[in-house]
Amino acid sequence: MKTIHNYTHEVAAHCETGSVRNLIKHAGLEVTEPMIFGIGSGPAFYYLFFVKGPCKFPLIGIRTPPGTILKNVSKLSGIDFFSRQYSNTDKALAKAHELLEANVPVALSVDMFYMKYLPSFLHVHAPFHFIILVGVEGDRYTISDPYFEEIGYLHIDDLRAAWETHAPLAKDNSLFHVKNIPGEIDWKTAVIRGMKRTCKNMILPPVIKNLMFFVGIQGIRTYAKKIRQWPKDYSGVILREGILFNAVGFEDQGTGGGAFRLMYGAFLQEAAELLGSAALVEMADRIIEHGRNWRDISRMLIRLGKKLPTSDEEYNDWIQQNAGMLDDGLGEIAGLFEKAADVEDRFFRDLGRIAADLD
Amino acid sequence: MIITETPEQQKHPHRFLMWDADKDGKCVSSLTESEFASDIHLYYEQRAMEVRCLLARLTDNEISPVYFFMDYQQIAVKDLASRVRVSASTVKKHLTPDGFKKVSIEILQRYARVFDIVLADFFNFTFVPDDIHVRNTRHNNRLLQKTTITANENNT
């Protein structure tokens, strides 16, 4: 049996930022999850029309690709992470055991479907979930999962299935841990550079944004356009589930609410204090208000989605009577997302200017 | 696969860490139940309905057991193919009842690993009334399963 001494398990809004934060805190450095999210340039928007999500609607990404936050935090803060992908689970497990023996908690990227300690509505095939191994006893592993209030336990068979999925883009058998924390970290520079990168990710140059119409602000606009087409593209339970899944994805799937925009507000408040910037205080207020508005749009989606029938058999009769109501409702929501795109366009341009001034 | 008489229910509330501004405008986090938690039973009822619909198609010989689990677990064909390490066209063949008959045990084991089931689950659906408790244990890399049936103490 091996369990990490003095490890404090803390929940988080998001699994990657939560795992990185928990590892850094265990290594002795106090840092908040919003700070990791901000320095890691977390906010993003991808309307991945070419990838079908679990609900058969196109996948939507509202933060940078998995692993990017870790990479950005490491680069900007100077915190040295050991990060490696092994060719098979035996090798990865051997390394994890070695680290646990040395009292080092180790983060893994796994498929959330096999995390049996989580309630079953969270058992979805998402092979980019971050957890921390903090102990092992025989075939049972002790897990610190930012989405779970208590310490969880996983059988080795479940861990193996979750860690080596062969799923597209999954980082099978990969792990990371804190190797070294520098004596001094230039948080101010890290914060400013993190903000600049976020703005760059959200506002693409004119020509690029036409080609990458599914990324950043342009991605939100494309998404808004597609919302109006949903009743033409989908029907029945698929349409109902898709509408609900989109809304839940913005709120309850590790975003902290308002598609991560509220957590970004917390980061900007912290950054404003660190840099003594009144301009950033105002920017924090703006993104918090925007995040709250985003939550309201999610609530509208939920209310609308719940009006659709729960079985395919009832759908044809229902849509004959309610097509106008559905079109109007989705049209209103699409309009709000178009406004949200305009708000973010102005916001990230202003933030970019402020960050440049602070640099 | 075990199908219970009463759809699964959320036994304990699950809380998420959410951020929002407090009365002073400071953005703070709190552990809260989802705003949509009161409707979680709808999710489980919907899932139970999906099982019934898929099972009807399975018994009507419209779809294969691989299709059943793929659809139920909402995995795309391409994703499943990658996970099972076969081509998408091979998976598509296995989605039909005739194609399913040609799947080797070794490939079936790979499917079972992805779906987190045992091989027997492809061929056996057990309907369990509320007063009965069924517990399965897996053996030999999902090839074998032991089933223990007892009276459900909560209902006796």
Short mmCIF file of N, CA and C in Angstrom, two decimals, chain A residues 169-228:
data_model
loop_
_atom_site.label_atom_id
_atom_site.label_comp_id
_atom_site.label_asym_id
_atom_site.label_seq_id
_atom_site.Cartn_x
_atom_site.Cartn_y
_atom_site.Cartn_z
N LEU A 169 -7.26 11.28 -31.03
CA LEU A 169 -6.67 12.43 -30.33
C LEU A 169 -6.42 12.21 -28.82
N ALA A 170 -6.78 11.05 -28.30
CA ALA A 170 -6.56 10.81 -26.87
C ALA A 170 -5.07 10.66 -26.58
N LYS A 171 -4.66 11.15 -25.42
CA LYS A 171 -3.25 11.01 -25.04
C LYS A 171 -3.14 9.80 -24.12
N ASP A 172 -3.24 8.62 -24.73
CA ASP A 172 -3.21 7.38 -23.96
C ASP A 172 -1.92 7.24 -23.17
N ASN A 173 -2.05 6.71 -21.97
CA ASN A 173 -0.89 6.38 -21.12
C ASN A 173 0.01 7.58 -20.87
N SER A 174 -0.59 8.78 -20.84
CA SER A 174 0.25 9.94 -20.56
C SER A 174 0.06 10.36 -19.10
N LEU A 175 1.12 10.89 -18.55
CA LEU A 175 1.07 11.36 -17.16
C LEU A 175 1.94 12.59 -17.01
N PHE A 176 1.69 13.34 -15.97
CA PHE A 176 2.57 14.47 -15.66
C PHE A 176 2.60 14.73 -14.17
N HIS A 177 3.69 15.35 -13.73
CA HIS A 177 3.81 15.72 -12.32
C HIS A 177 4.76 16.90 -12.20
N VAL A 178 4.71 17.55 -11.06
CA VAL A 178 5.60 18.71 -10.85
C VAL A 178 7.00 18.20 -10.54
N LYS A 179 7.96 18.71 -11.31
CA LYS A 179 9.35 18.29 -11.09
C LYS A 179 10.08 19.31 -10.22
N ASN A 180 9.84 20.58 -10.56
CA ASN A 180 10.54 21.62 -9.80
C ASN A 180 9.79 22.95 -9.87
N ILE A 181 9.75 23.62 -8.74
CA ILE A 181 9.14 24.95 -8.72
C ILE A 181 10.26 25.97 -8.53
N PRO A 182 10.37 26.93 -9.44
CA PRO A 182 11.47 27.89 -9.31
C PRO A 182 11.34 28.74 -8.05
N GLY A 183 12.45 29.24 -7.58
CA GLY A 183 12.47 30.05 -6.35
C GLY A 183 11.61 31.28 -6.48
N GLU A 184 11.70 31.90 -7.64
CA GLU A 184 10.89 33.11 -7.88
C GLU A 184 10.13 32.97 -9.18
N ILE A 185 8.87 33.34 -9.15
CA ILE A 185 8.07 33.29 -10.38
C ILE A 185 7.61 34.71 -10.70
N ASP A 186 7.81 35.10 -11.95
CA ASP A 186 7.37 36.42 -12.39
C ASP A 186 5.89 36.34 -12.80
N TRP A 187 5.03 36.39 -11.78
CA TRP A 187 3.59 36.22 -12.04
C TRP A 187 3.04 37.34 -12.93
N LYS A 188 3.57 38.54 -12.75
CA LYS A 188 3.04 39.68 -13.51
C LYS A 188 3.21 39.45 -15.02
N THR A 189 4.41 39.06 -15.40
CA THR A 189 4.67 38.81 -16.82
C THR A 189 3.83 37.63 -17.31
N ALA A 190 3.75 36.60 -16.47
CA ALA A 190 2.98 35.41 -16.86
C ALA A 190 1.51 35.77 -17.11
N VAL A 191 0.96 36.59 -16.23
CA VAL A 191 -0.45 37.00 -16.35
C VAL A 191 -0.67 37.80 -17.64
N ILE A 192 0.22 38.75 -17.89
CA ILE A 192 0.07 39.61 -19.09
C ILE A 192 0.19 38.77 -20.36
N ARG A 193 1.18 37.89 -20.39
CA ARG A 193 1.36 37.06 -21.60
C ARG A 193 0.18 36.09 -21.79
N GLY A 194 -0.32 35.58 -20.66
CA GLY A 194 -1.50 34.70 -20.72
C GLY A 194 -2.69 35.43 -21.33
N MET A 195 -2.89 36.68 -20.92
CA MET A 195 -4.01 37.47 -21.46
C MET A 195 -3.81 37.72 -22.95
N LYS A 196 -2.57 38.05 -23.32
CA LYS A 196 -2.31 38.36 -24.74
C LYS A 196 -2.58 37.13 -25.62
N ARG A 197 -2.17 35.97 -25.14
CA ARG A 197 -2.38 34.76 -25.93
C ARG A 197 -3.88 34.46 -26.06
N THR A 198 -4.62 34.68 -24.97
CA THR A 198 -6.07 34.44 -25.02
C THR A 198 -6.72 35.32 -26.08
N CYS A 199 -6.33 36.60 -26.09
CA CYS A 199 -6.90 37.53 -27.07
C CYS A 199 -6.56 37.09 -28.49
N LYS A 200 -5.34 36.61 -28.68
CA LYS A 200 -4.90 36.15 -30.00
C LYS A 200 -5.72 34.93 -30.44
N ASN A 201 -6.01 34.04 -29.49
CA ASN A 201 -6.79 32.84 -29.82
C ASN A 201 -8.23 33.18 -30.18
N MET A 202 -8.75 34.22 -29.54
CA MET A 202 -10.16 34.55 -29.75
C MET A 202 -10.38 35.44 -30.98
N ILE A 203 -9.44 36.36 -31.23
CA ILE A 203 -9.61 37.27 -32.37
C ILE A 203 -8.57 36.94 -33.42
N LEU A 204 -9.02 36.30 -34.46
CA LEU A 204 -8.09 35.88 -35.51
C LEU A 204 -7.92 37.02 -36.52
N PRO A 205 -6.77 37.07 -37.19
CA PRO A 205 -6.57 38.10 -38.22
C PRO A 205 -7.61 37.96 -39.33
N PRO A 206 -7.92 39.09 -40.05
CA PRO A 206 -9.02 39.11 -41.03
C PRO A 206 -9.06 37.93 -42.02
N VAL A 207 -7.96 37.64 -42.67
CA VAL A 207 -7.98 36.58 -43.69
C VAL A 207 -8.15 35.21 -43.02
N ILE A 208 -7.40 35.01 -41.95
CA ILE A 208 -7.44 33.72 -41.24
C ILE A 208 -8.85 33.43 -40.73
N LYS A 209 -9.52 34.47 -40.23
CA LYS A 209 -10.83 34.22 -39.61
C LYS A 209 -11.87 33.74 -40.62
N ASN A 210 -11.65 34.10 -41.92
CA ASN A 210 -12.56 33.59 -42.95
C ASN A 210 -12.32 32.10 -43.19
N LEU A 211 -11.05 31.72 -43.12
CA LEU A 211 -10.72 30.30 -43.32
C LEU A 211 -11.09 29.49 -42.07
N MET A 212 -10.81 30.07 -40.91
CA MET A 212 -11.08 29.38 -39.62
C MET A 212 -12.38 29.93 -39.03
N PHE A 213 -13.45 29.82 -39.83
CA PHE A 213 -14.74 30.41 -39.44
C PHE A 213 -15.37 29.73 -38.23
N PHE A 214 -14.76 28.62 -37.80
CA PHE A 214 -15.32 27.86 -36.66
C PHE A 214 -14.54 28.11 -35.38
N VAL A 215 -13.59 29.05 -35.41
CA VAL A 215 -12.71 29.29 -34.25
C VAL A 215 -12.92 30.69 -33.70
N GLY A 216 -12.85 30.81 -32.38
CA GLY A 216 -12.87 32.12 -31.72
C GLY A 216 -14.21 32.84 -31.89
N ILE A 217 -14.14 34.16 -31.99
CA ILE A 217 -15.36 34.97 -32.11
C ILE A 217 -16.16 34.54 -33.34
N GLN A 218 -15.42 34.31 -34.45
CA GLN A 218 -16.09 33.89 -35.69
C GLN A 218 -16.79 32.54 -35.47
N GLY A 219 -16.20 31.69 -34.64
CA GLY A 219 -16.81 30.39 -34.30
C GLY A 219 -18.14 30.57 -33.59
N ILE A 220 -18.22 31.56 -32.69
CA ILE A 220 -19.49 31.83 -31.99
C ILE A 220 -20.55 32.28 -33.00
N ARG A 221 -20.12 33.11 -33.95
CA ARG A 221 -21.07 33.59 -34.97
C ARG A 221 -21.56 32.43 -35.84
N THR A 222 -20.64 31.55 -36.22
CA THR A 222 -21.02 30.38 -37.03
C THR A 222 -21.99 29.51 -36.24
N TYR A 223 -21.68 29.32 -34.97
CA TYR A 223 -22.54 28.51 -34.10
C TYR A 223 -23.95 29.12 -34.03
N ALA A 224 -24.00 30.44 -33.87
CA ALA A 224 -25.30 31.12 -33.78
C ALA A 224 -26.12 30.89 -35.05
N LYS A 225 -25.43 30.96 -36.20
CA LYS A 225 -26.12 30.74 -37.48
C LYS A 225 -26.72 29.34 -37.53
N LYS A 226 -25.91 28.37 -37.07
CA LYS A 226 -26.33 26.96 -37.14
C LYS A 226 -27.52 26.67 -36.22
N ILE A 227 -27.63 27.42 -35.13
CA ILE A 227 -28.74 27.18 -34.19
C ILE A 227 -30.09 27.32 -34.91
N ARG A 228 -30.16 28.30 -35.79
CA ARG A 228 -31.42 28.52 -36.53
C ARG A 228 -31.78 27.32 -37.42
#
